[in-house]
Amino acid sequence: MQRSQEPTPSTDRAGTASSQDGRRLDLHVPLESGLAIGSIVTVTDDAGVQVGQVHDLSLSSDGSSRGSGSLLGALADDGSLTPGATRAFGSAVLAPAAPDVSTRLFGGSGELLELGTLRVGHPVPVGVLAARLNRHTFWCGQSGSGKTYALGVLLEQVLLHTRLPMVILDPNSDFVALGERAGTASTAAGRAAQDELQHRSVRVLRPRPGDHEALRVRFTALSMEGKAAVLRLDPVADRDEYNELVHLELEVGSQDTTQIVPQLRTRDSAAARALSARVENLGLLGWDLWAREHRAAAEVLDERPDATVLDLAGFSNPDEYLVVAMSVLDDLWAKRERRRPLLVVIDEAHNLCPSDDGSPLQNAVRDRIVQIAAEGRKYGLWLLLSTQRPAKVQRNVISQCDNLALMRMSSPSDIAELATLFGFVPVPMLEESPFFRQGEALLAGGFVPAPTAITMGERLTRQGGGDVRVPLRS
Ligand SMILES: Nc1ncnc2c1ncn2[C@@H]1O[C@H](COP(=O)(O)OP(=O)(O)OP(=O)(O)O)[C@@H](O)[C@H]1O
Ligand SMILES: [Mg+2]
């Protein structure tokens, strides 16, 4: 958490500003003003100093730039910043904000999870407000823009500065080394944070456990919808088998999966035989996934380690990772009334929450995520979803997100989609994203005091996946 002492409004005049409503800013600046979209500025008139932000700049016919922006707060003589206390004025001197003003602005009023530094202007530290992770967050950017790396930076900060537990649904084994140092950090603060992270409990559950815990699920603990989806049963089209499953649920209860077929055989009805054949034909009992003597993922998560990483890569059957997601999300939903806060991180969210319909199991997982997006917030279930393209993720889920992180994104249609979904972000700021370099991100929404582009800081823990290099001969 970074805080500065006395803020000093810059006296370098960059241009003039006016505001008719005390909220929006009209700007007039020479070309070489040094201001850019997103710059934090001060506007000074006889009545005092206010802080604002540039949202748009364009060249006018006289060779200068005209632009618009918003007022963010009032700066008092003692340097304190009062957000929202803004007023209208006729004409004021516009200047780039001094670094300590930006620091005060982005330092926020609560615990700050520092992610990096401002991308334009002075590289002051910027982060997100920990308290505002009690909303859903959407993190997007094209492949290679640095989403997974950046998510790692955020999750490290959550581990360091909050007691908010998290579960990470990790389709590419990118977070399996979240408990391990990434070399030695370049700063003393980074090295101290790396030491501190060693004291957090990070449980990594993997399909082929090796040195880790096994990632397993109990079929009998799935909800009725979950069981039916795994068995590809429709309650109407397959009503006899479905009904058999309802009875089985009552009889087998929480017993082991191996009891299912013998139990069905004792029932000796046509529907029971059909259901038994279905279980065998789908090869369900051969899946490595079933917990048997192991602990199930939901049971581990119930202990609320600081972080629980579910490595969804490496199952032999493509349905297995969906069953893991289903069982964990089902369990969280069933226990929602306990109101235990949890950050549910879903990397490559288009896999579990696609915009298109898929198999019954895919749809069941997606519907559960839609439900958590709509109603989970009040129960302390907060989503953090990452994906390459907004169009690939269920729209009802994105529209429930209050926080946005946008990394490099070249497609104009994706940017237009984001502008519609996140109407509170100035469009020119979204349109900067095709020019972002790897590791640059626009943060907007409740978790930052103003939309702001940042350069991500250093990872302290190791990223599991990462790009594969082309092998060269020399
Ligand atoms: N800020 C950064 N500093 C250093 N290396 C980075 C940074 N961001 C990303 N990288 C590296 O670049 C590679 C690609 O980044 P990353 O895996 O985060 O991309 P991604 O946006 O998640 O891509 P995909 O959508 O394909 O998963 C990784 O090897 C990562 O370690
Ligand atoms: Mg990634």
mmCIF file with all atom_site columns, N, CA and C in Angstrom, residues 147-148 151 168-172 174-175 345-352 384-387:
data_model
loop_
_atom_site.group_PDB
_atom_site.id
_atom_site.type_symbol
_atom_site.label_atom_id
_atom_site.label_alt_id
_atom_site.label_comp_id
_atom_site.label_asym_id
_atom_site.label_entity_id
_atom_site.label_seq_id
_atom_site.pdbx_PDB_ins_code
_atom_site.Cartn_x
_atom_site.Cartn_y
_atom_site.Cartn_z
_atom_site.occupancy
_atom_site.B_iso_or_equiv
_atom_site.pdbx_formal_charge
_atom_site.auth_seq_id
_atom_site.auth_comp_id
_atom_site.auth_asym_id
_atom_site.auth_atom_id
_atom_site.pdbx_PDB_model_num
ATOM 1  N N  . LYS A 1 147 ? -2.852  -12.060 -19.843 1.00 0.00 ? 147 LYS A N  1
ATOM 2  C CA . LYS A 1 147 ? -3.950  -12.190 -18.867 1.00 0.00 ? 147 LYS A CA 1
ATOM 3  C C  . LYS A 1 147 ? -3.587  -13.096 -17.700 1.00 0.00 ? 147 LYS A C  1
ATOM 4  N N  . THR A 1 148 ? -3.071  -14.282 -18.033 1.00 0.00 ? 148 THR A N  1
ATOM 5  C CA . THR A 1 148 ? -2.814  -15.256 -16.980 1.00 0.00 ? 148 THR A CA 1
ATOM 6  C C  . THR A 1 148 ? -1.706  -14.759 -16.059 1.00 0.00 ? 148 THR A C  1
ATOM 7  N N  . LEU A 1 151 ? -3.328  -12.043 -13.955 1.00 0.00 ? 151 LEU A N  1
ATOM 8  C CA . LEU A 1 151 ? -4.207  -12.640 -12.940 1.00 0.00 ? 151 LEU A CA 1
ATOM 9  C C  . LEU A 1 151 ? -3.372  -13.153 -11.785 1.00 0.00 ? 151 LEU A C  1
ATOM 10 N N  . ILE A 1 168 ? -9.341  -21.667 -7.838  1.00 0.00 ? 168 ILE A N  1
ATOM 11 C CA . ILE A 1 168 ? -8.947  -21.326 -9.210  1.00 0.00 ? 168 ILE A CA 1
ATOM 12 C C  . ILE A 1 168 ? -9.231  -22.512 -10.111 1.00 0.00 ? 168 ILE A C  1
ATOM 13 N N  . LEU A 1 169 ? -10.134 -22.331 -11.054 1.00 0.00 ? 169 LEU A N  1
ATOM 14 C CA . LEU A 1 169 ? -10.398 -23.374 -12.042 1.00 0.00 ? 169 LEU A CA 1
ATOM 15 C C  . LEU A 1 169 ? -9.447  -23.109 -13.196 1.00 0.00 ? 169 LEU A C  1
ATOM 16 N N  . ASP A 1 170 ? -8.454  -23.987 -13.314 1.00 0.00 ? 170 ASP A N  1
ATOM 17 C CA . ASP A 1 170 ? -7.253  -23.708 -14.103 1.00 0.00 ? 170 ASP A CA 1
ATOM 18 C C  . ASP A 1 170 ? -7.154  -24.707 -15.262 1.00 0.00 ? 170 ASP A C  1
ATOM 19 N N  . PRO A 1 171 ? -7.631  -24.347 -16.454 1.00 0.00 ? 171 PRO A N  1
ATOM 20 C CA . PRO A 1 171 ? -7.696  -25.331 -17.549 1.00 0.00 ? 171 PRO A CA 1
ATOM 21 C C  . PRO A 1 171 ? -6.352  -25.639 -18.192 1.00 0.00 ? 171 PRO A C  1
ATOM 22 N N  . ASN A 1 172 ? -5.333  -24.807 -17.974 1.00 0.00 ? 172 ASN A N  1
ATOM 23 C CA . ASN A 1 172 ? -4.035  -25.030 -18.643 1.00 0.00 ? 172 ASN A CA 1
ATOM 24 C C  . ASN A 1 172 ? -2.885  -25.271 -17.678 1.00 0.00 ? 172 ASN A C  1
ATOM 25 N N  . ASP A 1 174 ? -1.814  -23.437 -15.438 1.00 0.00 ? 174 ASP A N  1
ATOM 26 C CA . ASP A 1 174 ? -1.013  -22.210 -15.325 1.00 0.00 ? 174 ASP A CA 1
ATOM 27 C C  . ASP A 1 174 ? -0.778  -21.798 -13.878 1.00 0.00 ? 174 ASP A C  1
ATOM 28 N N  . PHE A 1 175 ? -1.626  -22.289 -12.967 1.00 0.00 ? 175 PHE A N  1
ATOM 29 C CA . PHE A 1 175 ? -1.529  -21.816 -11.581 1.00 0.00 ? 175 PHE A CA 1
ATOM 30 C C  . PHE A 1 175 ? -1.052  -22.911 -10.622 1.00 0.00 ? 175 PHE A C  1
ATOM 31 N N  . VAL A 1 345 ? -12.182 -18.041 -9.280  1.00 0.00 ? 345 VAL A N  1
ATOM 32 C CA . VAL A 1 345 ? -11.413 -17.577 -10.438 1.00 0.00 ? 345 VAL A CA 1
ATOM 33 C C  . VAL A 1 345 ? -11.543 -18.618 -11.551 1.00 0.00 ? 345 VAL A C  1
ATOM 34 N N  . ILE A 1 346 ? -11.979 -18.185 -12.717 1.00 0.00 ? 346 ILE A N  1
ATOM 35 C CA . ILE A 1 346 ? -12.127 -19.116 -13.843 1.00 0.00 ? 346 ILE A CA 1
ATOM 36 C C  . ILE A 1 346 ? -11.308 -18.580 -15.009 1.00 0.00 ? 346 ILE A C  1
ATOM 37 N N  . ASP A 1 347 ? -10.143 -19.185 -15.247 1.00 0.00 ? 347 ASP A N  1
ATOM 38 C CA . ASP A 1 347 ? -9.327  -18.776 -16.397 1.00 0.00 ? 347 ASP A CA 1
ATOM 39 C C  . ASP A 1 347 ? -9.898  -19.478 -17.635 1.00 0.00 ? 347 ASP A C  1
ATOM 40 N N  . GLU A 1 348 ? -9.748  -18.849 -18.804 1.00 0.00 ? 348 GLU A N  1
ATOM 41 C CA . GLU A 1 348 ? -10.336 -19.382 -20.040 1.00 0.00 ? 348 GLU A CA 1
ATOM 42 C C  . GLU A 1 348 ? -11.828 -19.668 -19.811 1.00 0.00 ? 348 GLU A C  1
ATOM 43 N N  . ALA A 1 349 ? -12.535 -18.643 -19.344 1.00 0.00 ? 349 ALA A N  1
ATOM 44 C CA . ALA A 1 349 ? -13.929 -18.837 -18.898 1.00 0.00 ? 349 ALA A CA 1
ATOM 45 C C  . ALA A 1 349 ? -14.854 -19.292 -20.021 1.00 0.00 ? 349 ALA A C  1
ATOM 46 N N  . HIS A 1 350 ? -14.437 -19.078 -21.292 1.00 0.00 ? 350 HIS A N  1
ATOM 47 C CA . HIS A 1 350 ? -15.302 -19.513 -22.397 1.00 0.00 ? 350 HIS A CA 1
ATOM 48 C C  . HIS A 1 350 ? -15.446 -21.035 -22.417 1.00 0.00 ? 350 HIS A C  1
ATOM 49 N N  . ASN A 1 351 ? -14.529 -21.764 -21.780 1.00 0.00 ? 351 ASN A N  1
ATOM 50 C CA . ASN A 1 351 ? -14.668 -23.229 -21.731 1.00 0.00 ? 351 ASN A CA 1
ATOM 51 C C  . ASN A 1 351 ? -15.830 -23.652 -20.843 1.00 0.00 ? 351 ASN A C  1
ATOM 52 N N  . LEU A 1 352 ? -15.966 -23.003 -19.699 1.00 0.00 ? 352 LEU A N  1
ATOM 53 C CA . LEU A 1 352 ? -16.984 -23.419 -18.737 1.00 0.00 ? 352 LEU A CA 1
ATOM 54 C C  . LEU A 1 352 ? -18.264 -22.601 -18.866 1.00 0.00 ? 352 LEU A C  1
ATOM 55 N N  . LEU A 1 384 ? -14.267 -14.154 -10.804 1.00 0.00 ? 384 LEU A N  1
ATOM 56 C CA . LEU A 1 384 ? -13.201 -13.448 -11.532 1.00 0.00 ? 384 LEU A CA 1
ATOM 57 C C  . LEU A 1 384 ? -12.970 -14.273 -12.790 1.00 0.00 ? 384 LEU A C  1
ATOM 58 N N  . LEU A 1 385 ? -13.474 -13.763 -13.915 1.00 0.00 ? 385 LEU A N  1
ATOM 59 C CA . LEU A 1 385 ? -13.492 -14.545 -15.160 1.00 0.00 ? 385 LEU A CA 1
ATOM 60 C C  . LEU A 1 385 ? -12.497 -13.984 -16.148 1.00 0.00 ? 385 LEU A C  1
ATOM 61 N N  . SER A 1 386 ? -11.726 -14.846 -16.764 1.00 0.00 ? 386 SER A N  1
ATOM 62 C CA . SER A 1 386 ? -10.753 -14.380 -17.743 1.00 0.00 ? 386 SER A CA 1
ATOM 63 C C  . SER A 1 386 ? -11.005 -15.078 -19.077 1.00 0.00 ? 386 SER A C  1
ATOM 64 N N  . THR A 1 387 ? -10.903 -14.318 -20.159 1.00 0.00 ? 387 THR A N  1
ATOM 65 C CA . THR A 1 387 ? -11.122 -14.921 -21.475 1.00 0.00 ? 387 THR A CA 1
ATOM 66 C C  . THR A 1 387 ? -10.474 -14.081 -22.568 1.00 0.00 ? 387 THR A C  1
#
